[in-house]
Tab-separated table of N, CA, C and O in Angstrom:
chain	number	residue	atom	x	y	z
I	69	LYS	N	49.036	-37.730	43.858
I	69	LYS	CA	50.324	-37.108	44.285
I	69	LYS	C	50.343	-35.735	43.834
I	69	LYS	O	50.123	-35.475	42.662
I	70	SER	N	50.699	-34.790	44.533
I	70	SER	CA	50.911	-33.462	44.127
I	70	SER	C	52.386	-33.060	44.256
I	70	SER	O	53.016	-33.425	45.249
I	71	LEU	N	52.828	-32.346	43.292
I	71	LEU	CA	54.237	-31.856	43.315
I	71	LEU	C	54.248	-30.379	43.545
I	71	LEU	O	53.683	-29.690	42.740
I	72	LYS	N	54.887	-29.924	44.546
I	72	LYS	CA	54.959	-28.479	44.838
I	72	LYS	C	56.148	-27.921	44.257
I	72	LYS	O	57.286	-28.418	44.334
I	73	PRO	N	56.091	-26.737	43.546
I	73	PRO	CA	57.239	-26.080	42.904
I	73	PRO	C	58.264	-25.677	43.966
I	73	PRO	O	57.936	-25.259	45.075
I	74	SER	N	59.476	-25.892	43.628
I	74	SER	CA	60.569	-25.505	44.546
I	74	SER	C	60.999	-24.027	44.276
I	74	SER	O	61.620	-23.485	45.135
I	75	SER	N	60.645	-23.458	43.183
I	75	SER	CA	61.036	-22.082	42.940
I	75	SER	C	60.016	-21.095	43.462
I	75	SER	O	58.901	-21.509	43.977
I	76	LYS	N	60.306	-19.801	43.417
I	76	LYS	CA	59.399	-18.780	43.922
I	76	LYS	C	58.428	-18.376	42.957
I	76	LYS	O	57.547	-17.517	43.188
I	77	ARG	N	58.442	-18.941	41.769
I	77	ARG	CA	57.476	-18.607	40.735
I	77	ARG	C	56.091	-19.031	41.169
I	77	ARG	O	55.875	-19.935	41.973
I	78	ASN	N	55.010	-18.473	40.603
I	78	ASN	CA	53.703	-18.858	40.861
I	78	ASN	C	53.459	-20.239	40.214
I	78	ASN	O	53.837	-20.464	39.064
I	79	ALA	N	52.898	-21.166	40.959
I	79	ALA	CA	52.642	-22.504	40.450
I	79	ALA	C	51.456	-22.443	39.532
I	79	ALA	O	50.451	-21.724	39.838
I	80	HIS	N	51.390	-23.222	38.517
I	80	HIS	CA	50.306	-23.438	37.655
I	80	HIS	C	49.757	-24.851	38.031
I	80	HIS	O	50.472	-25.827	37.899
I	81	SER	N	48.481	-24.883	38.434
I	81	SER	CA	47.868	-26.202	38.869
I	81	SER	C	47.458	-26.881	37.572
I	81	SER	O	46.719	-26.373	36.786
I	82	VAL	N	47.773	-28.170	37.500
I	82	VAL	CA	47.446	-29.036	36.368
I	82	VAL	C	46.988	-30.361	37.020
I	82	VAL	O	47.744	-30.975	37.778
I	83	ALA	N	45.784	-30.781	36.707
I	83	ALA	CA	45.242	-32.099	37.126
I	83	ALA	C	45.296	-32.957	35.915
I	83	ALA	O	44.880	-32.629	34.779
I	84	LEU	N	45.807	-34.185	36.134
I	84	LEU	CA	45.966	-35.162	35.040
I	84	LEU	C	45.149	-36.442	35.245
I	84	LEU	O	45.306	-37.087	36.367
I	85	GLN	N	44.315	-36.734	34.335
I	85	GLN	CA	43.547	-38.024	34.326
I	85	GLN	C	44.158	-38.956	33.445
I	85	GLN	O	44.131	-38.765	32.177
I	86	LEU	N	44.771	-39.997	33.951
I	86	LEU	CA	45.260	-41.087	33.140
I	86	LEU	C	44.132	-41.994	32.680
I	86	LEU	O	43.223	-42.202	33.398
I	87	ASP	N	44.205	-42.601	31.504
I	87	ASP	CA	43.172	-43.533	31.017
I	87	ASP	C	43.501	-44.959	31.487
I	87	ASP	O	42.833	-45.907	31.070
I	88	TYR	N	44.544	-45.102	32.253
I	88	TYR	CA	44.918	-46.373	32.772
I	88	TYR	C	45.886	-46.145	33.916
I	88	TYR	O	46.168	-45.040	34.249
I	89	TYR	N	46.315	-47.118	34.541
I	89	TYR	CA	47.248	-47.042	35.682
I	89	TYR	C	48.591	-46.529	35.104
I	89	TYR	O	48.886	-46.675	33.864
I	90	MET	N	49.387	-45.902	35.943
I	90	MET	CA	50.697	-45.490	35.564
I	90	MET	C	51.479	-46.713	34.989
I	90	MET	O	51.595	-47.684	35.707
I	91	SER	N	51.830	-46.700	33.748
I	91	SER	CA	52.419	-47.833	33.080
I	91	SER	C	53.461	-47.299	32.039
I	91	SER	O	53.552	-46.072	31.868
I	92	PRO	N	54.109	-48.161	31.280
I	92	PRO	CA	55.090	-47.730	30.346
I	92	PRO	C	54.548	-46.714	29.364
I	92	PRO	O	55.399	-45.919	28.784
I	93	GLN	N	53.210	-46.748	28.989
I	93	GLN	CA	52.764	-45.806	28.018
I	93	GLN	C	52.854	-44.407	28.488
I	93	GLN	O	52.730	-43.458	27.718
I	94	PHE	N	53.004	-44.173	29.804
I	94	PHE	CA	53.164	-42.874	30.312
I	94	PHE	C	54.569	-42.578	30.825
I	94	PHE	O	54.758	-41.899	31.789
I	95	ALA	N	55.524	-43.200	30.102
I	95	ALA	CA	56.970	-43.131	30.656
I	95	ALA	C	57.422	-41.643	30.610
I	95	ALA	O	58.194	-41.307	31.498
I	96	GLY	N	56.975	-40.862	29.655
I	96	GLY	CA	57.331	-39.470	29.616
I	96	GLY	C	56.921	-38.712	30.766
I	96	GLY	O	57.634	-37.865	31.403
I	97	ILE	N	55.693	-38.961	31.204
I	97	ILE	CA	55.110	-38.333	32.414
I	97	ILE	C	55.852	-38.838	33.664
I	97	ILE	O	56.192	-37.976	34.501
I	98	ALA	N	56.019	-40.105	33.745
I	98	ALA	CA	56.770	-40.709	34.890
I	98	ALA	C	58.178	-40.080	34.998
I	98	ALA	O	58.629	-39.741	36.105
I	99	SER	N	58.887	-40.043	33.900
I	99	SER	CA	60.253	-39.407	33.915
I	99	SER	C	60.201	-37.978	34.336
I	99	SER	O	61.059	-37.598	35.085
I	100	ALA	N	59.207	-37.256	33.868
I	100	ALA	CA	59.148	-35.871	34.284
I	100	ALA	C	58.852	-35.634	35.760
I	100	ALA	O	59.400	-34.740	36.409
I	101	VAL	N	58.101	-36.588	36.299
I	101	VAL	CA	57.807	-36.530	37.743
I	101	VAL	C	59.080	-36.834	38.474
I	101	VAL	O	59.479	-36.116	39.470
I	102	VAL	N	59.777	-37.996	38.153
I	102	VAL	CA	60.940	-38.397	38.913
I	102	VAL	C	62.042	-37.376	38.771
I	102	VAL	O	62.781	-37.121	39.750
I	103	ASN	N	62.191	-36.740	37.616
I	103	ASN	CA	63.220	-35.798	37.397
I	103	ASN	C	62.828	-34.377	37.766
I	103	ASN	O	63.592	-33.408	37.546
I	104	GLN	N	61.637	-34.202	38.400
I	104	GLN	CA	61.130	-32.933	38.835
I	104	GLN	C	61.048	-31.904	37.756
I	104	GLN	O	61.137	-30.633	37.989
I	105	THR	N	60.822	-32.309	36.577
I	105	THR	CA	60.653	-31.390	35.454
I	105	THR	C	59.460	-30.457	35.608
I	105	THR	O	59.565	-29.243	35.305
I	106	TYR	N	58.328	-30.985	36.100
I	106	TYR	CA	57.193	-30.210	36.312
I	106	TYR	C	57.490	-29.160	37.465
I	106	TYR	O	57.095	-27.972	37.373
I	107	VAL	N	58.039	-29.664	38.571
I	107	VAL	CA	58.327	-28.781	39.669
I	107	VAL	C	59.304	-27.644	39.168
I	107	VAL	O	59.005	-26.469	39.450
I	108	ASP	N	60.296	-27.935	38.399
I	108	ASP	CA	61.206	-26.902	37.921
I	108	ASP	C	60.533	-25.911	36.978
I	108	ASP	O	60.946	-24.821	36.867
I	109	ALA	N	59.460	-26.370	36.287
I	109	ALA	CA	58.745	-25.507	35.421
I	109	ALA	C	57.622	-24.729	36.130
I	109	ALA	O	56.850	-23.983	35.473
I	110	GLY	N	57.517	-24.881	37.381
I	110	GLY	CA	56.464	-24.206	38.217
I	110	GLY	C	55.096	-24.790	38.002
I	110	GLY	O	54.030	-24.092	38.138
I	111	ILE	N	55.045	-26.154	37.728
I	111	ILE	CA	53.738	-26.808	37.524
I	111	ILE	C	53.412	-27.708	38.755
I	111	ILE	O	54.249	-28.552	39.128
I	112	ASP	N	52.343	-27.452	39.424
I	112	ASP	CA	51.848	-28.224	40.469
I	112	ASP	C	50.909	-29.301	39.877
I	112	ASP	O	49.746	-29.133	39.623
I	113	LEU	N	51.510	-30.507	39.622
I	113	LEU	CA	50.817	-31.588	38.959
I	113	LEU	C	50.091	-32.465	40.033
I	113	LEU	O	50.706	-32.986	40.999
I	114	ALA	N	48.829	-32.759	39.841
I	114	ALA	CA	48.074	-33.670	40.643
I	114	ALA	C	47.425	-34.724	39.723
I	114	ALA	O	46.804	-34.444	38.716
I	115	PHE	N	47.553	-35.950	40.158
I	115	PHE	CA	46.934	-37.076	39.377
I	115	PHE	C	45.462	-37.212	39.933
I	115	PHE	O	45.303	-37.278	41.107
I	116	LEU	N	44.563	-37.312	39.062
I	116	LEU	CA	43.157	-37.456	39.432
I	116	LEU	C	42.969	-38.995	39.678
I	116	LEU	O	43.731	-39.815	39.020
I	117	PRO	N	42.065	-39.452	40.560
I	117	PRO	CA	41.895	-40.884	40.797
I	117	PRO	C	41.619	-41.605	39.503
I	117	PRO	O	40.911	-41.094	38.645
I	118	ILE	N	42.025	-42.903	39.453
I	118	ILE	CA	41.694	-43.712	38.338
I	118	ILE	C	40.136	-43.880	38.285
I	118	ILE	O	39.512	-44.059	39.249
I	119	CYS	N	39.625	-43.741	37.061
I	119	CYS	CA	38.186	-43.916	36.942
I	119	CYS	C	37.888	-45.033	35.999
I	119	CYS	O	38.765	-45.600	35.277
I	120	PRO	N	36.610	-45.423	35.931
I	120	PRO	CA	36.201	-46.559	35.078
I	120	PRO	C	36.531	-46.193	33.575
I	120	PRO	O	36.372	-45.036	33.224
I	121	VAL	N	36.906	-47.205	32.811
I	121	VAL	CA	37.151	-47.018	31.377
I	121	VAL	C	35.899	-46.407	30.714
I	121	VAL	O	34.778	-46.827	30.978
I	122	GLY	N	36.136	-45.448	29.924
I	122	GLY	CA	35.024	-44.735	29.210
I	122	GLY	C	34.486	-43.530	29.894
I	122	GLY	O	33.796	-42.808	29.319
I	123	LEU	N	34.973	-43.266	31.151
I	123	LEU	CA	34.448	-42.058	31.815
I	123	LEU	C	35.551	-40.994	32.040
I	123	LEU	O	35.339	-40.040	32.724
I	124	GLU	N	36.657	-41.161	31.329
I	124	GLU	CA	37.792	-40.237	31.461
I	124	GLU	C	37.374	-38.873	31.161
I	124	GLU	O	37.692	-37.886	31.909
I	125	GLN	N	36.682	-38.574	30.067
I	125	GLN	CA	36.322	-37.278	29.630
I	125	GLN	C	35.360	-36.664	30.680
I	125	GLN	O	35.521	-35.471	31.096
I	126	GLU	N	34.406	-37.379	31.137
I	126	GLU	CA	33.522	-36.891	32.157
I	126	GLU	C	34.259	-36.550	33.457
I	126	GLU	O	33.992	-35.501	34.063
I	127	CYS	N	35.251	-37.334	33.868
I	127	CYS	CA	35.947	-37.052	35.077
I	127	CYS	C	36.815	-35.842	34.860
I	127	CYS	O	36.891	-35.015	35.785
I	128	VAL	N	37.386	-35.599	33.766
I	128	VAL	CA	38.139	-34.326	33.445
I	128	VAL	C	37.246	-33.198	33.530
I	128	VAL	O	37.532	-32.125	34.150
I	129	ARG	N	36.045	-33.261	32.916
I	129	ARG	CA	35.128	-32.134	32.905
I	129	ARG	C	34.598	-31.800	34.228
I	129	ARG	O	34.535	-30.642	34.649
I	130	ILE	N	34.287	-32.813	35.079
I	130	ILE	CA	33.760	-32.635	36.371
I	130	ILE	C	34.825	-31.878	37.204
I	130	ILE	O	34.597	-30.889	37.940
I	131	HIS	N	36.103	-32.354	37.055
I	131	HIS	CA	37.205	-31.699	37.830
I	131	HIS	C	37.363	-30.286	37.407
I	131	HIS	O	37.558	-29.419	38.219
I	132	GLN	N	37.386	-30.039	36.124
I	132	GLN	CA	37.507	-28.649	35.567
I	132	GLN	C	36.455	-27.746	36.056
I	132	GLN	O	36.671	-26.645	36.433
I	133	ASN	N	35.209	-28.228	36.094
I	133	ASN	CA	34.079	-27.475	36.609
I	133	ASN	C	34.259	-27.112	38.079
I	133	ASN	O	33.878	-26.020	38.446
I	134	LYS	N	34.755	-28.020	38.851
I	134	LYS	CA	34.967	-27.791	40.252
I	134	LYS	C	36.258	-26.953	40.536
I	134	LYS	O	36.355	-26.306	41.598
I	135	SER	N	37.139	-26.878	39.567
I	135	SER	CA	38.443	-26.170	39.735
I	135	SER	C	38.693	-25.297	38.567
I	135	SER	O	39.656	-25.523	37.788
I	136	PRO	N	37.889	-24.293	38.325
I	136	PRO	CA	38.018	-23.574	37.089
I	136	PRO	C	39.363	-22.793	36.935
I	136	PRO	O	39.735	-22.397	35.873
I	137	SER	N	40.093	-22.581	38.036
I	137	SER	CA	41.318	-21.830	37.929
I	137	SER	C	42.544	-22.721	37.636
I	137	SER	O	43.604	-22.286	37.360
I	138	SER	N	42.222	-24.015	37.605
I	138	SER	CA	43.327	-24.904	37.189
I	138	SER	C	43.130	-25.437	35.777
I	138	SER	O	42.102	-25.123	35.158
I	139	VAL	N	44.078	-26.194	35.292
I	139	VAL	CA	43.937	-26.830	34.013
I	139	VAL	C	43.772	-28.293	34.228
I	139	VAL	O	44.472	-28.952	35.037
I	140	SER	N	42.784	-28.873	33.596
I	140	SER	CA	42.549	-30.349	33.671
I	140	SER	C	42.734	-31.004	32.288
I	140	SER	O	42.161	-30.495	31.328
I	141	VAL	N	43.571	-31.976	32.277
I	141	VAL	CA	43.871	-32.675	31.069
I	141	VAL	C	43.744	-34.203	31.312
I	141	VAL	O	43.816	-34.586	32.501
I	142	GLY	N	43.540	-34.958	30.286
I	142	GLY	CA	43.447	-36.346	30.403
I	142	GLY	C	43.890	-37.122	29.238
I	142	GLY	O	44.086	-36.607	28.212
I	143	SER	N	44.027	-38.393	29.399
I	143	SER	CA	44.400	-39.315	28.390
I	143	SER	C	43.226	-40.244	28.144
I	143	SER	O	42.627	-40.803	29.050
I	144	VAL	N	42.849	-40.408	26.880
I	144	VAL	CA	41.754	-41.344	26.544
I	144	VAL	C	41.962	-41.822	25.061
I	144	VAL	O	42.582	-41.189	24.272
I	145	GLU	N	41.551	-43.016	24.852
I	145	GLU	CA	41.642	-43.671	23.513
I	145	GLU	C	40.697	-43.037	22.539
I	145	GLU	O	39.553	-42.654	22.984
I	146	GLN	N	40.992	-42.944	21.303
I	146	GLN	CA	40.158	-42.313	20.335
I	146	GLN	C	38.845	-43.068	20.185
I	146	GLN	O	37.765	-42.456	19.890
I	147	ASN	N	38.824	-44.386	20.360
I	147	ASN	CA	37.601	-45.165	20.277
I	147	ASN	C	36.649	-44.915	21.429
I	147	ASN	O	35.565	-45.298	21.417
I	148	ILE	N	37.171	-44.142	22.403
I	148	ILE	CA	36.277	-43.721	23.524
I	148	ILE	C	36.009	-42.243	23.348
I	148	ILE	O	34.842	-41.821	23.612
I	149	PHE	N	37.006	-41.423	23.043
I	149	PHE	CA	36.775	-39.976	22.915
I	149	PHE	C	35.706	-39.569	21.979
I	149	PHE	O	34.789	-38.875	22.312
I	150	ILE	N	35.801	-40.054	20.739
I	150	ILE	CA	34.828	-39.622	19.718
I	150	ILE	C	33.391	-40.043	19.991
I	150	ILE	O	32.472	-39.221	20.007
I	151	PRO	N	33.068	-41.332	20.380
I	151	PRO	CA	31.736	-41.719	20.634
I	151	PRO	C	31.225	-40.968	21.892
I	151	PRO	O	30.023	-40.653	21.979
I	152	THR	N	32.086	-40.763	22.862
I	152	THR	CA	31.644	-40.121	24.143
I	152	THR	C	31.256	-38.626	23.814
I	152	THR	O	30.177	-38.167	24.236
I	153	LEU	N	32.066	-37.988	23.063
I	153	LEU	CA	31.791	-36.583	22.657
I	153	LEU	C	30.524	-36.490	21.818
I	153	LEU	O	29.678	-35.554	21.911
I	154	PHE	N	30.331	-37.471	20.899
I	154	PHE	CA	29.175	-37.510	20.082
I	154	PHE	C	27.854	-37.723	20.925
I	154	PHE	O	26.888	-37.006	20.729
I	155	ARG	N	27.957	-38.597	21.884
I	155	ARG	CA	26.890	-38.936	22.792
I	155	ARG	C	26.564	-37.790	23.749
I	155	ARG	O	25.447	-37.534	24.149
I	156	ASN	N	27.587	-37.072	24.124
I	156	ASN	CA	27.464	-36.040	25.161
I	156	ASN	C	28.239	-34.797	24.844
I	156	ASN	O	29.273	-34.550	25.445
I	157	PRO	N	27.870	-34.037	23.844
I	157	PRO	CA	28.658	-32.848	23.376
I	157	PRO	C	28.814	-31.754	24.446
I	157	PRO	O	29.746	-31.068	24.361
I	158	GLN	N	27.983	-31.704	25.417
I	158	GLN	CA	28.132	-30.687	26.482
I	158	GLN	C	29.259	-30.931	27.412
I	158	GLN	O	29.649	-30.123	28.202
I	159	ILE	N	29.994	-32.116	27.259
I	159	ILE	CA	31.192	-32.300	27.961
I	159	ILE	C	32.241	-31.273	27.616
I	159	ILE	O	33.061	-30.916	28.481
I	160	LYS	N	32.209	-30.804	26.364
I	160	LYS	CA	33.156	-29.676	25.960
I	160	LYS	C	34.603	-30.038	26.261
I	160	LYS	O	35.291	-29.323	26.900
I	161	THR	N	35.043	-31.106	25.713
I	161	THR	CA	36.436	-31.490	25.746
I	161	THR	C	37.037	-31.411	24.364
I	161	THR	O	36.303	-31.530	23.385
I	162	THR	N	38.257	-31.187	24.326
I	162	THR	CA	39.012	-30.988	23.060
I	162	THR	C	40.183	-31.881	22.901
I	162	THR	O	40.967	-31.982	23.881
I	163	ALA	N	40.419	-32.575	21.860
I	163	ALA	CA	41.534	-33.329	21.578
I	163	ALA	C	42.733	-32.422	21.227
I	163	ALA	O	42.602	-31.633	20.360
I	164	VAL	N	43.812	-32.572	21.880
I	164	VAL	CA	44.975	-31.667	21.618
I	164	VAL	C	46.196	-32.443	21.129
I	164	VAL	O	47.180	-31.808	20.675
I	165	ALA	N	46.135	-33.704	21.078
I	165	ALA	CA	47.265	-34.478	20.631
I	165	ALA	C	46.844	-35.865	20.229
I	165	ALA	O	45.720	-36.311	20.652
I	166	ALA	N	47.643	-36.510	19.431
I	166	ALA	CA	47.218	-37.880	19.036
I	166	ALA	C	48.540	-38.740	18.848
I	166	ALA	O	49.581	-38.216	18.608
I	167	MET	N	48.412	-40.016	19.032
I	167	MET	CA	49.553	-40.906	18.846
I	167	MET	C	49.305	-41.559	17.476
I	167	MET	O	48.227	-41.837	17.099
I	168	PHE	N	50.354	-41.791	16.848
I	168	PHE	CA	50.406	-42.390	15.504
I	168	PHE	C	51.093	-43.794	15.521
I	168	PHE	O	51.988	-43.996	16.363
I	169	LYS	N	50.709	-44.609	14.568
I	169	LYS	CA	51.419	-45.885	14.486
I	169	LYS	C	52.899	-45.700	14.295
I	169	LYS	O	53.658	-46.488	14.847
I	170	GLN	N	53.299	-44.642	13.544
I	170	GLN	CA	54.663	-44.361	13.463
I	170	GLN	C	54.738	-42.828	13.541
I	170	GLN	O	53.835	-42.111	13.220
I	171	SER	N	55.916	-42.336	13.960
I	171	SER	CA	56.056	-40.876	14.094
I	171	SER	C	56.060	-40.230	12.751
I	171	SER	O	56.582	-40.691	11.704
I	172	PRO	N	55.312	-39.058	12.679
I	172	PRO	CA	55.283	-38.323	11.375
I	172	PRO	C	56.578	-37.466	11.179
I	172	PRO	O	56.785	-36.852	10.117
I	173	LEU	N	57.406	-37.496	12.215
I	173	LEU	CA	58.709	-36.706	12.068
I	173	LEU	C	59.702	-37.395	11.225
I	173	LEU	O	59.883	-38.474	11.189
């Protein structure tokens, strides 16, 4: 699904690879879609197709290589991210956030 910005601002294309189906763990993303938060911020969000477990980083990298003018981000478990990057460092992916057992705030 792609969301087109309603404002006259230039849209920023963002492709999102979930590491699972849209589910409660992605409630923040779902809420932002339903409430048009991305649209209001000028973000054209597109969900990448669900991929096999363990291939999330490769799917993000492949999409980014094909669409260098957009931003490609994904969600992946740390027990997949680290071994995948170790096995295939040319994927060139970077962890930018982490979930904790409890909030550090």
